[in-house]
Tab-separated table of C-alpha atoms in Angstrom:
chain	number	residue	atom	x	y	z
S	22	MET	CA	0.471	-20.529	-4.728
S	23	SER	CA	2.640	-20.014	-7.753
S	24	ALA	CA	5.808	-20.862	-5.586
S	25	LEU	CA	4.008	-23.921	-4.110
S	26	SER	CA	3.150	-25.156	-7.700
S	27	TRP	CA	6.793	-24.622	-8.818
S	28	VAL	CA	8.207	-26.453	-5.927
S	29	ARG	CA	5.832	-29.438	-6.439
S	30	LYS	CA	6.549	-29.477	-10.225
S	31	ASN	CA	10.445	-29.407	-9.574
S	32	ALA	CA	10.605	-31.520	-6.481
S	33	ASP	CA	12.216	-34.503	-8.134
S	34	GLU	CA	14.943	-32.375	-9.702
S	35	TYR	CA	15.887	-30.964	-6.354
S	36	GLY	CA	15.359	-34.214	-4.281
S	37	ILE	CA	12.300	-32.907	-2.391
S	38	ASP	CA	9.629	-35.264	-1.139
S	39	SER	CA	6.575	-33.495	-2.564
S	40	SER	CA	4.317	-35.143	-0.039
S	41	ARG	CA	6.065	-33.184	2.815
S	42	ILE	CA	6.120	-29.594	1.303
S	43	SER	CA	4.841	-27.046	3.907
S	44	LEU	CA	4.157	-23.397	4.035
S	45	GLY	CA	5.268	-20.870	6.680
S	46	GLY	CA	5.760	-17.265	7.421
S	47	MET	CA	6.190	-14.586	10.003
S	48	SER	CA	3.548	-12.008	10.791
S	49	ALA	CA	1.843	-10.969	7.558
S	50	GLY	CA	3.634	-13.732	5.747
S	51	GLY	CA	2.353	-16.136	8.272
S	52	THR	CA	-1.157	-14.804	7.681
S	53	LEU	CA	-0.745	-15.280	3.865
S	54	ALA	CA	0.566	-18.850	4.325
S	55	MET	CA	-2.188	-19.757	6.660
S	56	ASN	CA	-4.865	-18.442	4.433
S	57	THR	CA	-3.341	-20.072	1.353
S	58	ALA	CA	-3.045	-23.392	3.129
S	59	TYR	CA	-6.720	-23.169	4.475
S	60	ARG	CA	-8.216	-22.121	1.214
S	61	LEU	CA	-6.389	-24.752	-0.812
S	62	HIS	CA	-7.543	-27.355	1.737
S	63	ASN	CA	-11.286	-26.361	1.363
S	64	GLY	CA	-11.131	-25.604	-2.325
S	65	THR	CA	-11.950	-21.974	-2.224
S	66	ILE	CA	-8.903	-20.584	-4.041
S	67	LYS	CA	-7.721	-21.360	-7.582
S	68	ALA	CA	-4.552	-20.474	-9.384
S	69	THR	CA	-4.828	-17.933	-12.193
S	70	ASP	CA	-2.591	-20.021	-14.509
S	71	GLY	CA	-4.821	-23.135	-14.043
S	72	THR	CA	-2.353	-25.276	-12.078
S	73	THR	CA	-3.739	-25.062	-8.618
S	74	PRO	CA	-1.483	-27.102	-6.310
S	75	LYS	CA	-2.522	-29.635	-3.664
S	76	PRO	CA	-2.601	-28.217	-0.074
S	77	PRO	CA	0.686	-28.222	1.735
S	78	ALA	CA	1.318	-30.988	4.289
S	79	ALA	CA	1.739	-28.495	7.083
S	80	MET	CA	1.611	-24.870	7.779
S	81	VAL	CA	3.643	-22.889	10.347
S	82	GLY	CA	2.915	-19.310	11.280
S	83	PHE	CA	5.078	-17.231	13.626
S	84	TYR	CA	2.615	-14.662	15.094
S	85	PRO	CA	0.259	-14.426	12.166
S	86	GLY	CA	-2.773	-12.296	12.294
S	87	THR	CA	-5.479	-14.923	13.074
S	88	ASP	CA	-8.310	-12.629	13.719
S	89	VAL	CA	-7.915	-9.378	11.866
S	90	ALA	CA	-11.463	-8.167	12.387
S	91	GLN	CA	-11.003	-8.519	16.129
S	92	MET	CA	-7.643	-6.970	16.078
S	93	TRP	CA	-9.114	-3.955	14.370
S	94	LYS	CA	-11.930	-3.710	16.878
S	95	ASP	CA	-9.550	-3.987	19.774
S	96	ASP	CA	-7.045	-1.487	18.093
S	97	VAL	CA	-4.142	-3.762	19.087
S	98	ALA	CA	-1.118	-1.652	19.780
S	99	GLY	CA	-2.828	1.513	18.325
S	100	THR	CA	-2.683	0.068	14.781
S	101	ARG	CA	-6.122	1.237	13.874
S	102	ALA	CA	-5.196	4.891	14.608
S	103	ALA	CA	-1.883	4.439	12.840
S	104	CYS	CA	-3.661	3.109	9.787
S	105	MET	CA	-6.295	5.870	9.688
S	106	ALA	CA	-3.508	8.553	10.088
S	107	GLN	CA	-1.642	6.886	7.255
S	108	SER	CA	-4.588	6.872	5.013
S	109	LEU	CA	-5.318	10.531	5.713
S	110	HIS	CA	-1.784	11.632	5.294
S	111	PRO	CA	0.136	9.136	3.008
S	112	TRP	CA	3.886	9.004	2.949
S	113	PRO	CA	5.478	11.094	0.163
């Protein structure tokens, strides 16, 4: 959100149309972008510095996690087992 606020605030200086600013990301970044856009749109997230930006014009996610609870339940690609093993034996 801080980056989105910064881009909106400095849009004129960099020749950016602030009405067309979008968010995007790949994998976990796509999940973060998707959740940020959704929560800004429905008003369930606020910036800690008091300058909550308007929602982005669009959001693009490249293979984001869209249903993490279902992915955990289905153990997609063995990730649950890998996560559990990691929490039992953290990397040094």
